[in-house]
Amino acid sequence: MNTSKSEALFEKSRKRIPGGVNSPVRAFGSVGRSPLFIDHARGSHITDVDGNTFIDYVCSWGPGILGHAHPEVIEAVQAACTKGLTYGAPTKKELLLAELIHEAMPSVEKVRLVSSGTEAVMSAIRVARGYTGRDFILKFKGNYHGHSDGLLVKAGSAALTTAVPDSGGVPASYTKNTLVALYNDRDSVRELMERYPDQVAAVIVEPVAANMGVVLPEEGFLPFLREITRQYGALLIFDEVITGFRLGMGGAQEYFGIKPDMTTLGKIVGGGMPMAAYGGRAEIMDMVSPVGPVYQAGTLSGNPIATTAGIATLEILKRHPEYYGEIERKAKRLAEAFRERGRKTGEAIWVNQVGSLLCAFFTAGPVQDYDSATASDTKAYAEYFGRMLEQGVYVAPSQFEAMFVSAAHTDEEIEKTCKAILEKV
Ligand SMILES: *Cc1c(COP(=O)(O)O)cnc(C)c1O
């Protein structure tokens, strides 16, 4: 595989862009390779600047549930562009999208559109604090909620302490209101709630954790969070930036039958454009300015082009409810191929899969939280990544990311991918 043009661009990019990339995981650091520079993508395929084409399971980290450049979405966006790129004034499309979101997720009675998942979560937390008059946020180790200061934390040295920054440039004072519990560990949540009974504004959780690989909530974990937040007067925030419109139109809240107080959305909701959203019960969302005292704003919020891409994507999904069953069936087929590889080669492989999300961990498993996920052999993952690339399959350049199946992946491509998975050096 010739990647000389990508390598040359990477060399030059590193001089003008930190690490040559605009988001760290793109640098391929954990798989010890030079990143591919992409020229274009269509359907299930992505093509780099050297003309290599791959079956793509990164799907831009989640937005691409319909595959790339869906003709209907592109046509809608092109038409919208001719009407101007931004007005900084309300449009009918924002209303339409808000209605589509509410229809899919009835718990989201009111919604604000923003420009990234980070912004959605940051704003939701501010609103939760404003609504409850409390300062603490409880999050889970290994869950990712974007890069806002208060959430870039790792658990403190002793259990039951507040968190410490996990990034340079974050003052310790910015994370002192963040508590960190363990995913799927009810006792860790209960202990923190008991310790700070009137201080936790919200528990925020990825209902399916998809930023430490894919980790499913154990039976009863989400109902427990619903129950204990009610008991202590805290809000339950589902960060559905990945799961929203991915596990079904109604996201994880529909899939698992839990009604959160607030929801954050991103990725699919923007149809491939920079857009995200946060919403929840009307009385909570009415805390937001100009109705309430919690300030939140954005020059490009509800941007007409992004809104158009989001609406087109959601309408296609609404028209094709069968897509969800199909992508789930395909993800199951891939999961089976990984298990077969484990049986054939004797490698320790553990697969977690739900809907069209899956992750093969190079560990004996089971993988149910951060510590068991990070027990994976990342060197084995890097080797697997390289072999997949050489066989024309583009998977995440990190063990701790999901494999995303889209409606554009054909059965033939899935079988080709299964063959690549089983082809071990
Ligand atoms: C991607 C992601 C975010 C952050 O979204 P950005 O648009 O990258 O800022 C937040 N939460 C979850 C669960 C995510 O997967």
Coordinates of N, CA, C and O in Angstrom, one line a residue, residues 230-383:
R230 N -33.3 10.3 41.7 CA -34.6 10.8 42.2 C -34.6 10.9 43.7 O -35.0 11.9 44.3
Q231 N -34.0 9.8 44.3 CA -34.0 9.7 45.8 C -33.2 10.9 46.4 O -33.6 11.5 47.4
Y232 N -32.1 11.4 45.7 CA -31.3 12.4 46.3 C -31.6 13.8 45.6 O -30.8 14.7 45.8
G233 N -32.6 13.9 44.8 CA -32.9 15.2 44.2 C -31.9 15.7 43.1 O -31.8 16.9 42.9
A234 N -31.1 14.7 42.6 CA -30.2 15.1 41.5 C -30.8 14.8 40.1 O -31.7 14.0 40.0
L235 N -30.3 15.5 39.1 CA -30.8 15.2 37.8 C -30.0 14.0 37.2 O -28.8 13.8 37.5
L236 N -30.7 13.3 36.3 CA -30.0 12.2 35.5 C -29.8 12.7 34.1 O -30.8 13.0 33.4
I237 N -28.5 12.8 33.7 CA -28.2 13.3 32.3 C -27.7 12.1 31.5 O -26.7 11.5 31.9
F238 N -28.4 11.8 30.5 CA -27.9 10.7 29.5 C -27.1 11.5 28.5 O -27.6 12.3 27.8
D239 N -25.8 11.2 28.4 CA -25.0 11.7 27.3 C -25.2 10.7 26.1 O -24.5 9.7 26.1
E240 N -26.1 11.1 25.2 CA -26.4 10.2 24.1 C -25.8 10.8 22.8 O -26.3 10.7 21.7
V241 N -24.6 11.4 22.9 CA -23.9 12.0 21.8 C -23.6 10.8 20.8 O -23.7 11.0 19.6
I242 N -23.3 9.6 21.3 CA -23.1 8.5 20.4 C -24.4 7.7 20.2 O -24.7 7.3 19.1
T243 N -25.0 7.4 21.3 CA -26.2 6.4 21.2 C -27.4 7.1 20.6 O -28.3 6.3 20.1
G244 N -27.6 8.4 20.7 CA -28.8 9.0 20.1 C -28.9 8.8 18.7 O -28.0 9.0 17.9
F245 N -30.0 8.3 18.2 CA -30.3 7.9 16.8 C -29.5 6.8 16.3 O -29.5 6.4 15.2
R246 N -28.7 6.2 17.2 CA -27.8 5.1 16.8 C -28.4 3.7 17.3 O -28.4 2.8 16.5
L247 N -28.9 3.7 18.6 CA -29.5 2.4 19.1 C -30.9 2.3 18.6 O -31.6 1.4 19.0
G248 N -31.4 3.3 17.8 CA -32.8 3.4 17.5 C -33.1 4.9 17.4 O -32.2 5.7 17.9
M249 N -34.2 5.3 16.9 CA -34.5 6.7 16.8 C -34.5 7.3 18.2 O -34.1 8.4 18.5
G250 N -35.0 6.5 19.2 CA -35.1 7.0 20.5 C -33.9 6.8 21.4 O -33.9 7.1 22.6
G251 N -32.8 6.4 20.8 CA -31.5 6.3 21.5 C -31.5 5.3 22.6 O -32.4 4.4 22.6
A252 N -30.6 5.4 23.5 CA -30.5 4.4 24.6 C -31.7 4.5 25.6 O -32.1 3.6 26.1
Q253 N -32.2 5.7 25.7 CA -33.4 5.9 26.6 C -34.6 5.1 26.2 O -35.3 4.5 27.0
E254 N -34.7 4.9 24.8 CA -35.8 4.1 24.3 C -35.4 2.6 24.4 O -36.1 1.8 24.9
Y255 N -34.1 2.4 24.0 CA -33.6 1.0 24.0 C -33.7 0.3 25.4 O -34.1 -0.8 25.5
F256 N -33.4 1.1 26.4 CA -33.4 0.5 27.8 C -34.6 0.9 28.6 O -34.7 0.5 29.8
G257 N -35.4 1.8 28.0 CA -36.7 2.2 28.7 C -36.5 3.0 30.0 O -37.1 2.8 31.0
I258 N -35.5 3.9 29.9 CA -35.3 4.8 31.1 C -35.5 6.2 30.6 O -35.0 6.6 29.6
K259 N -36.1 7.0 31.4 CA -36.4 8.4 31.1 C -35.5 9.3 31.8 O -35.7 9.6 33.0
P260 N -34.4 9.9 31.2 CA -33.5 10.8 31.9 C -34.2 12.2 32.0 O -35.1 12.5 31.3
D261 N -33.6 13.0 32.9 CA -34.1 14.4 33.0 C -33.6 15.2 31.9 O -34.3 16.1 31.4
M262 N -32.3 15.0 31.5 CA -31.7 15.7 30.5 C -31.0 14.8 29.5 O -30.5 13.7 29.9
T263 N -30.8 15.2 28.3 CA -30.1 14.4 27.3 C -29.2 15.3 26.5 O -29.6 16.5 26.1
T264 N -28.0 14.8 26.2 CA -27.1 15.5 25.2 C -27.0 14.7 24.0 O -26.9 13.5 24.0
L265 N -27.0 15.4 22.9 CA -26.9 14.8 21.5 C -25.8 15.4 20.7 O -25.4 16.6 21.0
G266 N -25.3 14.7 19.8 CA -24.3 15.2 18.9 C -24.1 14.2 17.7 O -25.0 13.4 17.5
K267 N -23.0 14.2 17.1 CA -22.7 13.2 16.0 C -23.9 13.1 15.0 O -24.1 13.9 14.2
I268 N -24.7 12.0 15.2 CA -25.7 11.8 14.1 C -26.7 13.0 14.0 O -27.1 13.3 12.9
V269 N -27.0 13.7 15.1 CA -28.0 14.7 15.0 C -27.6 15.8 14.0 O -28.4 16.5 13.5
G270 N -26.3 16.0 13.8 CA -25.8 17.0 12.8 C -25.6 16.4 11.4 O -25.2 17.2 10.5
G271 N -25.9 15.2 11.2 CA -25.9 14.6 9.9 C -24.5 14.8 9.2 O -24.4 14.8 8.0
G272 N -23.4 14.9 10.0 CA -22.1 15.1 9.4 C -21.6 16.6 9.4 O -20.5 16.9 9.0
M273 N -22.5 17.4 9.9 CA -22.1 18.8 10.1 C -21.8 19.1 11.6 O -22.3 18.4 12.4
P274 N -21.1 20.2 11.9 CA -20.8 20.5 13.3 C -22.1 21.0 14.1 O -22.4 22.2 14.1
M275 N -22.8 20.0 14.6 CA -24.0 20.4 15.4 C -24.3 19.4 16.5 O -23.9 18.2 16.4
A276 N -24.8 19.9 17.6 CA -25.2 19.1 18.7 C -26.4 19.7 19.4 O -26.8 20.8 19.0
A277 N -26.8 19.1 20.5 CA -28.0 19.6 21.1 C -28.1 19.1 22.6 O -27.5 18.1 22.9
Y278 N -28.7 19.9 23.4 CA -29.0 19.4 24.8 C -30.5 19.8 25.1 O -31.0 20.8 24.6
G279 N -31.1 19.0 25.8 CA -32.5 19.2 26.1 C -33.0 18.4 27.3 O -32.2 17.6 27.9
G280 N -34.3 18.5 27.6 CA -34.8 17.8 28.7 C -36.2 18.3 29.1 O -36.9 18.9 28.2
R281 N -36.6 18.1 30.3 CA -37.9 18.5 30.8 C -38.0 20.1 30.6 O -37.1 20.8 30.8
A282 N -39.2 20.5 30.2 CA -39.4 21.9 29.9 C -39.1 22.8 31.1 O -38.4 23.8 30.9
E283 N -39.4 22.4 32.3 CA -39.2 23.3 33.5 C -37.7 23.4 33.7 O -37.2 24.4 34.2
I284 N -36.9 22.4 33.4 CA -35.5 22.5 33.5 C -34.9 23.4 32.4 O -34.1 24.3 32.7
M285 N -35.3 23.1 31.2 CA -34.8 23.9 30.1 C -35.2 25.4 30.1 O -34.5 26.2 29.5
D286 N -36.3 25.7 30.8 CA -36.7 27.1 31.0 C -35.8 27.8 31.9 O -36.0 29.0 32.2
M287 N -34.7 27.2 32.5 CA -33.7 27.9 33.2 C -32.8 28.6 32.3 O -32.0 29.5 32.7
V288 N -32.8 28.3 31.0 CA -31.9 28.8 30.0 C -32.3 30.2 29.6 O -33.5 30.5 29.3
S289 N -31.3 31.1 29.5 CA -31.5 32.5 29.0 C -32.1 32.4 27.6 O -31.7 31.6 26.8
P290 N -33.0 33.2 27.1 CA -33.5 34.4 27.8 C -34.7 34.2 28.8 O -35.1 35.2 29.4
V291 N -35.2 32.9 29.0 CA -36.3 32.7 29.9 C -35.8 32.8 31.3 O -36.3 33.4 32.2
G292 N -34.7 32.0 31.6 CA -34.2 31.9 32.9 C -32.8 32.5 33.1 O -32.3 33.1 32.2
P293 N -32.2 32.2 34.3 CA -31.0 32.9 34.7 C -29.7 32.2 34.1 O -28.6 32.8 34.4
V294 N -29.8 31.1 33.5 CA -28.6 30.4 33.1 C -28.2 30.8 31.7 O -28.9 30.6 30.7
Y295 N -27.0 31.4 31.6 CA -26.6 32.0 30.3 C -26.0 30.9 29.4 O -25.2 30.1 29.8
Q296 N -26.4 30.9 28.1 CA -25.8 30.0 27.1 C -26.2 30.6 25.8 O -27.4 31.0 25.5
A297 N -25.2 30.7 24.9 CA -25.5 31.3 23.6 C -24.5 30.8 22.5 O -23.6 30.0 22.8
G298 N -24.7 31.1 21.3 CA -23.8 30.7 20.2 C -24.1 31.4 18.9 O -25.2 31.3 18.4
T299 N -23.1 32.1 18.3 CA -23.2 32.8 17.1 C -23.7 31.8 16.0 O -24.6 32.2 15.2
L300 N -23.2 30.6 15.9 CA -23.6 29.7 14.8 C -24.5 28.6 15.3 O -24.8 27.7 14.5
S301 N -25.0 28.7 16.5 CA -26.0 27.7 17.0 C -27.2 27.6 16.1 O -27.8 28.6 15.7
G302 N -27.6 26.4 15.8 CA -28.8 26.2 14.9 C -28.5 26.6 13.5 O -29.4 26.9 12.7
N303 N -27.2 26.6 13.1 CA -26.8 27.0 11.8 C -27.7 26.3 10.7 O -27.9 25.1 10.8
P304 N -28.1 27.1 9.7 CA -29.1 26.6 8.8 C -28.6 25.4 7.9 O -29.3 24.5 7.6
I305 N -27.3 25.4 7.6 CA -26.8 24.3 6.8 C -26.7 23.0 7.7 O -27.1 21.9 7.3
A306 N -26.1 23.1 8.9 CA -26.0 22.0 9.8 C -27.4 21.5 10.1 O -27.6 20.3 10.2
T307 N -28.3 22.4 10.4 CA -29.7 22.0 10.7 C -30.3 21.2 9.5 O -31.0 20.2 9.7
T308 N -30.0 21.6 8.3 CA -30.6 21.0 7.1 C -30.0 19.5 7.1 O -30.8 18.6 6.8
A309 N -28.7 19.4 7.3 CA -28.1 18.0 7.2 C -28.7 17.1 8.3 O -29.0 16.0 8.1
G310 N -28.9 17.7 9.5 CA -29.5 16.9 10.6 C -30.9 16.5 10.3 O -31.3 15.3 10.5
I311 N -31.7 17.4 9.8 CA -33.1 17.1 9.5 C -33.2 16.0 8.4 O -33.9 15.0 8.5
A312 N -32.4 16.2 7.3 CA -32.4 15.2 6.2 C -32.0 13.8 6.8 O -32.7 12.8 6.4
T313 N -31.0 13.8 7.6 CA -30.6 12.5 8.2 C -31.7 11.8 9.0 O -32.0 10.7 8.9
L314 N -32.2 12.6 9.9 CA -33.3 12.1 10.8 C -34.5 11.6 10.0 O -35.2 10.6 10.3
E315 N -34.8 12.4 9.0 CA -36.0 12.0 8.2 C -35.8 10.7 7.4 O -36.7 9.9 7.3
I316 N -34.6 10.5 6.9 CA -34.3 9.2 6.3 C -34.4 8.1 7.3 O -35.0 7.0 7.0
L317 N -33.8 8.3 8.5 CA -33.9 7.2 9.5 C -35.3 6.9 9.9 O -35.7 5.8 10.1
K318 N -36.1 8.0 10.0 CA -37.5 7.8 10.3 C -38.3 7.0 9.3 O -39.1 6.2 9.6
R319 N -37.9 7.3 8.0 CA -38.6 6.6 6.9 C -38.1 5.1 6.8 O -38.8 4.3 6.1
H320 N -37.0 4.8 7.4 CA -36.4 3.5 7.2 C -36.1 2.9 8.6 O -35.0 2.6 8.9
P321 N -37.2 2.6 9.3 CA -36.9 2.0 10.7 C -36.2 0.6 10.5 O -35.6 0.2 11.5
E322 N -36.3 0.0 9.4 CA -35.7 -1.3 9.2 C -34.2 -1.2 9.2 O -33.5 -2.2 9.4
Y323 N -33.6 0.0 9.0 CA -32.2 0.1 9.0 C -31.6 -0.4 10.3 O -30.5 -1.0 10.4
Y324 N -32.3 -0.1 11.4 CA -31.7 -0.4 12.7 C -31.6 -1.9 12.9 O -30.5 -2.4 13.4
G325 N -32.5 -2.7 12.5 CA -32.4 -4.1 12.5 C -31.3 -4.7 11.7 O -30.5 -5.5 12.0
E326 N -31.1 -4.0 10.5 CA -30.1 -4.5 9.5 C -28.7 -4.2 10.1 O -27.8 -5.1 10.0
I327 N -28.5 -3.0 10.6 CA -27.1 -2.7 11.1 C -26.8 -3.5 12.3 O -25.7 -3.9 12.5
E328 N -27.8 -3.8 13.1 CA -27.6 -4.6 14.3 C -27.2 -6.0 13.9 O -26.2 -6.6 14.4
R329 N -27.9 -6.6 12.9 CA -27.6 -7.9 12.4 C -26.1 -8.0 11.8 O -25.4 -8.9 12.1
K330 N -25.7 -6.9 11.1 CA -24.4 -6.9 10.6 C -23.3 -6.8 11.7 O -22.3 -7.4 11.6
A331 N -23.6 -6.0 12.7 CA -22.7 -5.8 13.8 C -22.5 -7.2 14.5 O -21.4 -7.5 14.9
K332 N -23.6 -7.9 14.6 CA -23.6 -9.2 15.3 C -22.7 -10.2 14.5 O -22.0 -11.0 15.0
R333 N -22.8 -10.1 13.2 CA -22.0 -10.9 12.3 C -20.5 -10.6 12.5 O -19.7 -11.5 12.6
L334 N -20.2 -9.3 12.6 CA -18.8 -9.0 12.8 C -18.3 -9.5 14.2 O -17.2 -10.0 14.3
A335 N -19.2 -9.3 15.2 CA -18.8 -9.7 16.5 C -18.5 -11.2 16.5 O -17.6 -11.7 17.1
E336 N -19.3 -12.0 15.8 CA -19.1 -13.4 15.7 C -17.8 -13.8 15.0 O -17.1 -14.7 15.5
A337 N -17.4 -13.0 14.0 CA -16.1 -13.2 13.4 C -14.9 -13.0 14.3 O -14.0 -13.8 14.3
F338 N -15.1 -12.0 15.2 CA -14.0 -11.8 16.2 C -13.9 -13.0 17.1 O -12.8 -13.4 17.5
R339 N -15.1 -13.5 17.5 CA -15.1 -14.6 18.5 C -14.5 -15.9 17.8 O -13.7 -16.6 18.4
E340 N -14.8 -16.0 16.5 CA -14.3 -17.1 15.8 C -12.8 -17.0 15.7 O -12.0 -18.0 15.8
R341 N -12.3 -15.8 15.5 CA -10.8 -15.6 15.4 C -10.2 -16.0 16.7 O -9.2 -16.7 16.8
G342 N -10.8 -15.6 17.8 CA -10.3 -16.0 19.2 C -10.2 -17.5 19.3 O -9.2 -18.0 19.8
R343 N -11.3 -18.2 18.9 CA -11.3 -19.6 19.0 C -10.2 -20.3 18.2 O -9.6 -21.2 18.6
K344 N -10.1 -19.7 16.9 CA -9.1 -20.3 16.0 C -7.7 -20.1 16.4 O -6.8 -21.0 16.2
T345 N -7.4 -18.9 16.8 CA -6.0 -18.5 17.1 C -5.6 -18.7 18.5 O -4.4 -18.7 18.8
G346 N -6.5 -18.8 19.4 CA -6.2 -18.9 20.8 C -5.9 -17.6 21.4 O -5.6 -17.5 22.6
E347 N -6.0 -16.5 20.7 CA -5.8 -15.1 21.2 C -6.9 -14.8 22.2 O -8.1 -15.3 22.1
A348 N -6.6 -14.0 23.2 CA -7.6 -13.6 24.2 C -8.4 -12.4 23.5 O -7.8 -11.4 23.2
I349 N -9.7 -12.7 23.1 CA -10.5 -11.6 22.5 C -11.8 -11.6 23.2 O -12.5 -12.7 23.3
W350 N -12.3 -10.5 23.6 CA -13.6 -10.3 24.2 C -14.4 -9.3 23.3 O -13.8 -8.2 23.0
V351 N -15.6 -9.6 23.0 CA -16.4 -8.7 22.1 C -17.6 -8.2 22.9 O -18.3 -8.9 23.5
N352 N -17.7 -6.8 22.9 CA -19.0 -6.2 23.4 C -19.7 -5.6 22.2 O -19.1 -5.0 21.3
Q353 N -21.0 -5.9 22.1 CA -21.8 -5.4 21.0 C -23.2 -5.0 21.4 O -23.8 -5.7 22.2
V354 N -23.7 -3.9 21.0 CA -25.1 -3.6 21.2 C -25.5 -2.7 20.0 O -24.8 -1.8 19.5
G355 N -26.7 -3.1 19.3 CA -27.1 -2.4 18.1 C -26.0 -2.5 17.1 O -25.3 -3.5 16.9
S356 N -25.7 -1.3 16.5 CA -24.6 -1.2 15.5 C -23.3 -0.8 16.0 O -22.4 -0.4 15.3
L357 N -23.2 -0.8 17.4 CA -21.9 -0.5 18.0 C -21.2 -1.8 18.5 O -21.8 -2.7 19.1
L358 N -19.9 -1.9 18.2 CA -19.2 -3.1 18.7 C -17.7 -2.7 19.0 O -17.2 -1.7 18.5
C359 N -17.1 -3.6 19.8 CA -15.7 -3.4 20.0 C -15.1 -4.8 20.4 O -15.6 -5.5 21.3
A360 N -14.0 -5.1 19.8 CA -13.3 -6.3 20.1 C -12.1 -5.9 21.0 O -11.2 -5.1 20.5
F361 N -12.1 -6.4 22.2 CA -11.0 -6.1 23.1 C -10.0 -7.2 23.1 O -10.4 -8.4 23.1
F362 N -8.7 -6.9 23.1 CA -7.7 -8.0 23.1 C -7.3 -8.3 24.5 O -6.3 -8.0 25.0
T363 N -8.3 -8.9 25.2 CA -8.2 -9.4 26.5 C -9.2 -10.5 26.7 O -10.2 -10.6 26.0
A364 N -9.0 -11.3 27.8 CA -9.9 -12.5 28.0 C -11.2 -12.0 28.5 O -12.2 -12.7 28.3
G365 N -11.3 -10.8 29.0 CA -12.6 -10.3 29.5 C -13.1 -11.0 30.7 O -12.4 -11.8 31.3
P366 N -14.3 -10.8 31.1 CA -15.3 -9.8 30.5 C -14.9 -8.3 30.7 O -14.2 -8.0 31.7
V367 N -15.3 -7.5 29.8 CA -15.1 -6.1 29.9 C -16.3 -5.4 30.3 O -17.3 -5.3 29.5
Q368 N -16.3 -4.8 31.5 CA -17.5 -4.2 32.0 C -17.3 -2.8 32.7 O -18.2 -2.2 33.1
D369 N -16.0 -2.4 32.7 CA -15.7 -1.1 33.2 C -14.3 -0.6 32.7 O -13.7 -1.3 31.8
Y370 N -13.9 0.5 33.2 CA -12.6 1.1 32.7 C -11.4 0.2 32.9 O -10.6 0.0 32.0
D371 N -11.3 -0.4 34.1 CA -10.2 -1.2 34.4 C -10.1 -2.5 33.6 O -9.0 -2.8 33.1
S372 N -11.3 -3.1 33.4 CA -11.2 -4.3 32.5 C -11.0 -4.0 31.1 O -10.4 -4.7 30.3
A373 N -11.5 -2.8 30.6 CA -11.2 -2.3 29.2 C -9.8 -2.1 29.0 O -9.2 -2.5 28.0
T374 N -9.1 -1.4 30.0 CA -7.7 -1.0 29.8 C -6.8 -2.2 30.1 O -5.6 -2.0 29.9
A375 N -7.3 -3.3 30.4 CA -6.5 -4.6 30.5 C -6.2 -5.1 29.1 O -5.4 -6.0 29.0
S376 N -6.7 -4.5 28.1 CA -6.5 -4.9 26.7 C -5.0 -4.8 26.3 O -4.4 -3.9 26.7
D377 N -4.6 -5.7 25.4 CA -3.3 -5.7 24.9 C -3.3 -4.7 23.7 O -3.7 -5.1 22.6
T378 N -2.9 -3.5 23.9 CA -3.0 -2.5 22.9 C -2.0 -2.7 21.7 O -2.2 -2.3 20.6
K379 N -0.9 -3.5 22.0 CA 0.0 -3.9 21.0 C -0.7 -4.9 20.0 O -0.5 -4.8 18.8
A380 N -1.4 -5.8 20.6 CA -2.2 -6.7 19.7 C -3.2 -6.0 18.9 O -3.4 -6.3 17.7
Y381 N -3.8 -4.9 19.5 CA -4.7 -4.1 18.7 C -4.0 -3.4 17.6 O -4.5 -3.4 16.4
A382 N -2.9 -2.9 17.8 CA -2.1 -2.1 16.8 C -1.8 -3.1 15.6 O -1.9 -2.7 14.4
E383 N -1.4 -4.3 15.9 CA -1.1 -5.3 14.9 C -2.4 -5.6 14.1 O -2.3 -5.6 12.8

